[in-house]
Coordinates of C-alpha atoms in Angstrom, one line a residue:
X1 CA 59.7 -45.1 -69.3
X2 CA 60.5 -46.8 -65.9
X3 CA 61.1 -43.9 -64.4
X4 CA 57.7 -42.8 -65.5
X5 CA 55.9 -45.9 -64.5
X6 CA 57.3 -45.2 -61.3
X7 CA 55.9 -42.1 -60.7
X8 CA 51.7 -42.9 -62.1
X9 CA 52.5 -46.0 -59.2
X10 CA 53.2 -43.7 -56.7
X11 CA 50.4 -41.5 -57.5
X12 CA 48.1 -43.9 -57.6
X13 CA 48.7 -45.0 -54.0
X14 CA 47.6 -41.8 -52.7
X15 CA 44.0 -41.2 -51.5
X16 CA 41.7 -40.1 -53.9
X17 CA 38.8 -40.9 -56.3
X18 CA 41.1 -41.2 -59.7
X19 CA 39.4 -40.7 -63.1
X20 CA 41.4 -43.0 -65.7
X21 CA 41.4 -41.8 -69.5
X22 CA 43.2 -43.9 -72.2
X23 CA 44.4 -42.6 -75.3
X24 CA 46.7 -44.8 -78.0
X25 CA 49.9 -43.2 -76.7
X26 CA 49.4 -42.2 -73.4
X27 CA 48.0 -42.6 -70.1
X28 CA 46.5 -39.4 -68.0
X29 CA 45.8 -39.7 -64.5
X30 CA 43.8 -37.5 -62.6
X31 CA 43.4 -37.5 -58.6
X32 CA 41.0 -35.3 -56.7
X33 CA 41.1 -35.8 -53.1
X34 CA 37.5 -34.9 -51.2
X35 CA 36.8 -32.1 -48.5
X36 CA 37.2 -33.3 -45.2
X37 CA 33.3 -32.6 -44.9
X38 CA 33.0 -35.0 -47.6
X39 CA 35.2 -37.7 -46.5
X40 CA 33.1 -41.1 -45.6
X41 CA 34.2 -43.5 -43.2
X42 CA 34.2 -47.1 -44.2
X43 CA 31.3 -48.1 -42.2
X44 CA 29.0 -45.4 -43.3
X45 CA 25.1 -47.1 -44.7
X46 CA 23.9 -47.1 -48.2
X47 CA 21.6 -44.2 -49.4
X48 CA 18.7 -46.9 -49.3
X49 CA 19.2 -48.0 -45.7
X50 CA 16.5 -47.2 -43.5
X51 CA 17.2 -48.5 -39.3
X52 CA 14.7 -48.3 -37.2
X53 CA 15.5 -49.4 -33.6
X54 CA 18.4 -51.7 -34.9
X55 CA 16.4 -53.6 -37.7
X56 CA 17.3 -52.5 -41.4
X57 CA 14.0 -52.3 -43.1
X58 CA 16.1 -52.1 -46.6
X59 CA 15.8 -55.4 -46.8
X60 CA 12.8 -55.6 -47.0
X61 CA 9.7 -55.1 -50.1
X62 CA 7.9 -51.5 -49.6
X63 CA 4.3 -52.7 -48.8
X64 CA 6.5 -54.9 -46.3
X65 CA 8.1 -51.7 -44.8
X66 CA 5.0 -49.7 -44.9
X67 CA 3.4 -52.6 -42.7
X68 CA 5.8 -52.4 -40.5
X69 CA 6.4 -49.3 -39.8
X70 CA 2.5 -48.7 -39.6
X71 CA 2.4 -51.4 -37.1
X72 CA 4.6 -49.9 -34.6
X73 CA 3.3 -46.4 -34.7
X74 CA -0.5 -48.0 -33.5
X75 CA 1.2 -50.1 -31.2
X76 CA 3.5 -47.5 -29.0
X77 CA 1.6 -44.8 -30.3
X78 CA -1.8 -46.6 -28.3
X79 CA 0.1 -46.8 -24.8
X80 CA 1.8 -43.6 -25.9
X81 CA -1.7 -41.6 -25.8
X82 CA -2.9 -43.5 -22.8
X83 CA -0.1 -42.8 -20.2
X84 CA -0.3 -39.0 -21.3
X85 CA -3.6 -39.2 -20.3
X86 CA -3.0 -41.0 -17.5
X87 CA -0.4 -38.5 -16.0
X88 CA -2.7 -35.3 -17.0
X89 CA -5.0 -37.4 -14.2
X90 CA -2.7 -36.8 -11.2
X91 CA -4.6 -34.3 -9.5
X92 CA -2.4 -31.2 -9.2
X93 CA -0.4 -31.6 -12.3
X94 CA -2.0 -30.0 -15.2
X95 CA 0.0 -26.6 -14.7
X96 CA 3.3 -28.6 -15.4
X97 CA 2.9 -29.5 -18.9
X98 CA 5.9 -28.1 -20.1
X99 CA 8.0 -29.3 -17.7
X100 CA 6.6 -32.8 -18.7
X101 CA 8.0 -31.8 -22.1
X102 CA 11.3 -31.3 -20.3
X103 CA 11.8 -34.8 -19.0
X104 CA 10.4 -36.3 -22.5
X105 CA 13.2 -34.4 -24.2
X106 CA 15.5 -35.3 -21.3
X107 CA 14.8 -39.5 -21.9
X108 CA 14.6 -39.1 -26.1
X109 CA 17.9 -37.5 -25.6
X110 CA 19.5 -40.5 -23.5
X111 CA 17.4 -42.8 -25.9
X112 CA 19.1 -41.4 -29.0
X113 CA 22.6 -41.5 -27.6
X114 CA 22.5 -45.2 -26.3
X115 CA 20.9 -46.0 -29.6
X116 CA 23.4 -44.5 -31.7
X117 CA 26.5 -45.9 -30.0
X118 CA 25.2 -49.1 -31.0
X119 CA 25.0 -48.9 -34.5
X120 CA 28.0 -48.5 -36.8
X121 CA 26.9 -44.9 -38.1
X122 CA 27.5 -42.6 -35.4
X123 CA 28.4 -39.4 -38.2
X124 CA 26.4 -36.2 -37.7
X125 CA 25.1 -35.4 -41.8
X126 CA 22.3 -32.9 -41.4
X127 CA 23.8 -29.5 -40.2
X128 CA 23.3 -28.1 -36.8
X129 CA 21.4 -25.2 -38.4
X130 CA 19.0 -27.0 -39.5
X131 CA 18.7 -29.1 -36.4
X132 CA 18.1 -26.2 -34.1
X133 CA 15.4 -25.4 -36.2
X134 CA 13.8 -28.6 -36.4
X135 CA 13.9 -28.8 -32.1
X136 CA 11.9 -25.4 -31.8
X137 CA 9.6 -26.9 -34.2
X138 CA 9.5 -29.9 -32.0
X139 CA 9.4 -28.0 -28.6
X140 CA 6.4 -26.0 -30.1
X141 CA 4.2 -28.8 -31.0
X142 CA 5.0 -31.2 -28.2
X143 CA 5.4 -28.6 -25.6
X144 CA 1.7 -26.9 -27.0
X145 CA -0.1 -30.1 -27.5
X146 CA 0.9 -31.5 -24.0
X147 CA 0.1 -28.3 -22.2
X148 CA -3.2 -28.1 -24.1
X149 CA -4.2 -31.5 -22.1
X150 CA -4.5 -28.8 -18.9
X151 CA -7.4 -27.3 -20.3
X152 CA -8.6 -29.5 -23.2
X153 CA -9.6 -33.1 -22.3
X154 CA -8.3 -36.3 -24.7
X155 CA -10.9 -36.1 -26.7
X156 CA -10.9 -32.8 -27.7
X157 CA -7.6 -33.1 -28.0
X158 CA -8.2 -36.1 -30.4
X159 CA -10.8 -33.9 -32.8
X160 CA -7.9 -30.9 -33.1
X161 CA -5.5 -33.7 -34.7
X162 CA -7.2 -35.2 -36.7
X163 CA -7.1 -32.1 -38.8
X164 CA -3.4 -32.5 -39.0
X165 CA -3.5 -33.7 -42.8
X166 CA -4.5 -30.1 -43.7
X167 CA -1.8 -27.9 -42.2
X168 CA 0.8 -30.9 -43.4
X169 CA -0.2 -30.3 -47.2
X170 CA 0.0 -26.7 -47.0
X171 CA 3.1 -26.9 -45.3
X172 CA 4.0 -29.6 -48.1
X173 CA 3.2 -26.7 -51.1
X174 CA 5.5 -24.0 -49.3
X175 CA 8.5 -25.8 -48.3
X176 CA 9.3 -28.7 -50.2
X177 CA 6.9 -27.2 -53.6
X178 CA 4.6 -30.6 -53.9
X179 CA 1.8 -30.2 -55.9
X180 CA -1.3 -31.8 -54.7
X181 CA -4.5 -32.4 -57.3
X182 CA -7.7 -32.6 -56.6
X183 CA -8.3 -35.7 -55.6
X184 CA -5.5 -35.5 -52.9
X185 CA -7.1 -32.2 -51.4
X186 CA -10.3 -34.3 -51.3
X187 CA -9.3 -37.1 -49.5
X188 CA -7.6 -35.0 -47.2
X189 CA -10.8 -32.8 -45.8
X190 CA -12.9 -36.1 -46.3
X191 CA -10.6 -38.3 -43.7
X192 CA -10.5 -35.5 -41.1
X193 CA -13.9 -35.2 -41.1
X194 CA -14.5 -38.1 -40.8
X195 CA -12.0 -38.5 -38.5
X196 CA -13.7 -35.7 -36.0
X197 CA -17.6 -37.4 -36.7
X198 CA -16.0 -40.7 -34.9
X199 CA -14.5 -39.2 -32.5
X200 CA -17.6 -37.1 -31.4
X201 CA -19.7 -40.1 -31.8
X202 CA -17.9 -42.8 -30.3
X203 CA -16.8 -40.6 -27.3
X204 CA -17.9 -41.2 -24.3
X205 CA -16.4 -37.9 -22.5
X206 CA -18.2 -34.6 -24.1
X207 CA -15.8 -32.4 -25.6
X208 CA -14.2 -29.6 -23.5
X209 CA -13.6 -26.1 -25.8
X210 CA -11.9 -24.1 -23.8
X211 CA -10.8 -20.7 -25.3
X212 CA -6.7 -21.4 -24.1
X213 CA -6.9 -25.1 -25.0
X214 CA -8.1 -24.5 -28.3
X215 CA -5.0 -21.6 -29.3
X216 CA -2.7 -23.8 -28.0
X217 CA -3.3 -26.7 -30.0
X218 CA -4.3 -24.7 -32.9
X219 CA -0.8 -23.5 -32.2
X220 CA 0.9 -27.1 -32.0
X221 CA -0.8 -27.9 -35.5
X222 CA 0.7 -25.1 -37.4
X223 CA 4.4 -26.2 -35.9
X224 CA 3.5 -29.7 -37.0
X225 CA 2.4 -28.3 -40.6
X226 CA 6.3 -27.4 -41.3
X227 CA 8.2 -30.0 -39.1
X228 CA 7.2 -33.3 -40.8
X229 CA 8.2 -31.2 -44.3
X230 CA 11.1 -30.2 -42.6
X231 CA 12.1 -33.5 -41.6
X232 CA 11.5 -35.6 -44.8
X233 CA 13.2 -32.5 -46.5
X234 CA 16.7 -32.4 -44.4
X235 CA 16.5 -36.5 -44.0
X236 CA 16.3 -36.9 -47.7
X237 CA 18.5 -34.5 -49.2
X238 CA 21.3 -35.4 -46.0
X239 CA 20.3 -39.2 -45.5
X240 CA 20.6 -38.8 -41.9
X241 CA 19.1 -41.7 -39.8
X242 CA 16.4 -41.9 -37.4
X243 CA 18.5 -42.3 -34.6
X244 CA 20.7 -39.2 -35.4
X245 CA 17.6 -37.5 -35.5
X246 CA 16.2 -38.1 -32.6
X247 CA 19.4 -36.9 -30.6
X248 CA 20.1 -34.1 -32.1
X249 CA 16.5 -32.5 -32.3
X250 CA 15.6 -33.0 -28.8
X251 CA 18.6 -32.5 -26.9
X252 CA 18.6 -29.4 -28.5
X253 CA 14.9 -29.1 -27.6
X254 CA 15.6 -30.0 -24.5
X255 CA 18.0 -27.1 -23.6
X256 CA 15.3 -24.3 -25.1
X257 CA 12.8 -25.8 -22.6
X258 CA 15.5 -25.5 -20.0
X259 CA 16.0 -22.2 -20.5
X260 CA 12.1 -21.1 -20.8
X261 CA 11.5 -22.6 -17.2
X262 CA 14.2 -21.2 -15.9
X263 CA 13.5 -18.0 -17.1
X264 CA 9.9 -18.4 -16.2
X265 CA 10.4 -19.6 -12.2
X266 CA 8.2 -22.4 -13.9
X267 CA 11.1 -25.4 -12.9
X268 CA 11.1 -25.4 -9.3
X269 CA 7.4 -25.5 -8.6
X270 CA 7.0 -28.4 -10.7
X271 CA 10.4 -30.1 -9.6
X272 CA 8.8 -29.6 -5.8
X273 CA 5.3 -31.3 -6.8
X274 CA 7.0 -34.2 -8.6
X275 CA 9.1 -35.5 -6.0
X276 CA 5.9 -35.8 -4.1
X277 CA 4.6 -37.8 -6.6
X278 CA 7.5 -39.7 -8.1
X279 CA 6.1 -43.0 -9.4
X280 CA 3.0 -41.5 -11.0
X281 CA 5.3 -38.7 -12.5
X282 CA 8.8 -39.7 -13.2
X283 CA 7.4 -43.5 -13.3
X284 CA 5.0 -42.8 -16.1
X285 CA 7.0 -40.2 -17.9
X286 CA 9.7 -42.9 -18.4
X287 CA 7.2 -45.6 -20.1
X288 CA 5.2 -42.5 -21.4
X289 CA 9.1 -41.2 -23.3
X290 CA 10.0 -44.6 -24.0
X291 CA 6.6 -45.8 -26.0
X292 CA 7.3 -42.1 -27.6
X293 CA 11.0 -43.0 -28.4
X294 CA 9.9 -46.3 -30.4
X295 CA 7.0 -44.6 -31.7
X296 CA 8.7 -41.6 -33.3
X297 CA 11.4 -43.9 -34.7
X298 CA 8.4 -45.7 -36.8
X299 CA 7.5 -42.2 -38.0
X300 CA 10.6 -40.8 -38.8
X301 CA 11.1 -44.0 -41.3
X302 CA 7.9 -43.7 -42.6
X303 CA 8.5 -39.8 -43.3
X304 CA 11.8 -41.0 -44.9
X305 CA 10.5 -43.8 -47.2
X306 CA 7.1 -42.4 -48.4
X307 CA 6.9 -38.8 -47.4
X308 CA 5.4 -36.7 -44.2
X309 CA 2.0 -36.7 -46.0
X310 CA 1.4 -40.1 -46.1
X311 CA 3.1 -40.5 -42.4
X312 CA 0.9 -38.8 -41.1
X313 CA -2.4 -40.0 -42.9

């Protein structure tokens, strides 16, 4: 019996999640030791944990968390619109649109990585697969809808989005299998409407529908139909954090646009202009990346805690 006792301690003392089931007589012990894949470190978060930019918005109640997060998206997302605008206005740079999307990937890329060798969670969870499908998604819409802005001006611009509640329901149906009633479908088509009647009214620039502008906006919806799905999708079902996210996504991202420019002979012409212009290029794409970086963040928890539908509305 000693000898027995014994042995159950020395089993016991291995790693392992151990199942214990009594009986009158006897004792069974059970050990299965997880994957390596599986394995968590001691530091990973809860399930319920959502960071965004170092604050843990767990804490606090939802309507709490949806004011919050709501908050910062108008607030970065305000200076966010105006500095693209306000680069799209250096005379002689509206040809380089993508390679605007280049340096944006490049500074969400640095972003992500400081940001995530601050916090304690630094473990990759949603595959890589899935990542590199999520940064053509991302290179597609931000890549279209800031190379749009060299033949569409803000406001029309402005009207295109606002229809983005659409494509992001249907999206919703095919990937993830929501069902949306009637009254959902409704509200939808009522707010972007309504949406594109303020806009035209309360513009003061009349709308510019150029022919290219228009596809490739058009274009940058449809990619934002299946990311945000996407997204809330792989972030649920993985719990992978904003930060993680971020990094992954457009670093990726970032080496696709690489490669298109390079394979397009569209880098050094735009390389060449910029250093001419350095503070109203670089300079602004830095604040322009970095009110982009805090903005996304907001929207990334907000697609986590209550969905990509009502992120976006």
């Amino acid at each position: 019996e000693k000898q027995a006792e014994d042995n159950n301690s020395t089993e016991c003392s291995e790693p392992g999640t151990m199942d214990l089931k009594f009986t009158s007589s006897r004792k069974y012990i059970s050990i299965s030791v997880p994957s390596k894949s599986q394995a968590m470190s001691p530091h990973i978060k809860s399930v319920d944990d959502v960071v965004v930019l170092g604050m843990n918005l767990s804490k606090f109640s939802k309507p709490a968390q949806f004011f919050i997060c709501v908050s910062g998206v108008f607030m970065f997302y305000l200076i966010y619109g105006y500095l693209q605008e306000l680069i799209f206005s250096v005379e002689g740079f509206k040809p380089f649109g993508w390679y605007l999307t280049l340096v944006q990937f490049g500074f969400y890329s640095i972003f992500g990585l400081i940001e995530l060798q601050l916090i304690q969670d630094k473990r990759r969870r949603i595959p890589g697969k899935t990542y590199m499908i999520i940064a053509f998604l991302t290179v597609g819409t931000m890549g279209l809808s800031n190379t749009s802005l060299g033949y569409l001006n803000y406001p029309t611009q402005v009207i295109f989005k606002c229809c983005k509640l659409i494509p992001v329901m249907i999206g919703g149906v095919f990937i993830q299998g929501k069902r949306y009633n009637i009254v959902d479908v409704s509200a939808a088509l009522c707010m972007s409407l309504g949406l594109i009647w303020f806009t035209l009214a309360d513009s003061t620039v009349a709308p510019n529908f150029n022919l290219t502008g228009v596809i490739l906006i058009s274009l940058a919806l449809c990619a934002d139909a299946v990311i945000g799905n996407v997204q809330e999708k792989a972030m649920k079902l993985h719990n992978g954090s904003n930060s993680e996210m971020v990094l992954y996504s457009y670093s990726i991202g970032f080496v696709y646009i690489l490669f298109g420019l390079t394979c397009t002979s569209g880098l050094s012409p735009a390389v060449t202009f910029c250093s001419k212009h350095p503070v109203q290029t670089y300079g602004y794409a830095f604040l322009f990346s970095l009110t982009g970086y805090f903005g996304i963040s907001f929207v990334l928890a907000l697609i986590k805690i209550f969905g990509a539908l009502l992120a976006v509305t």
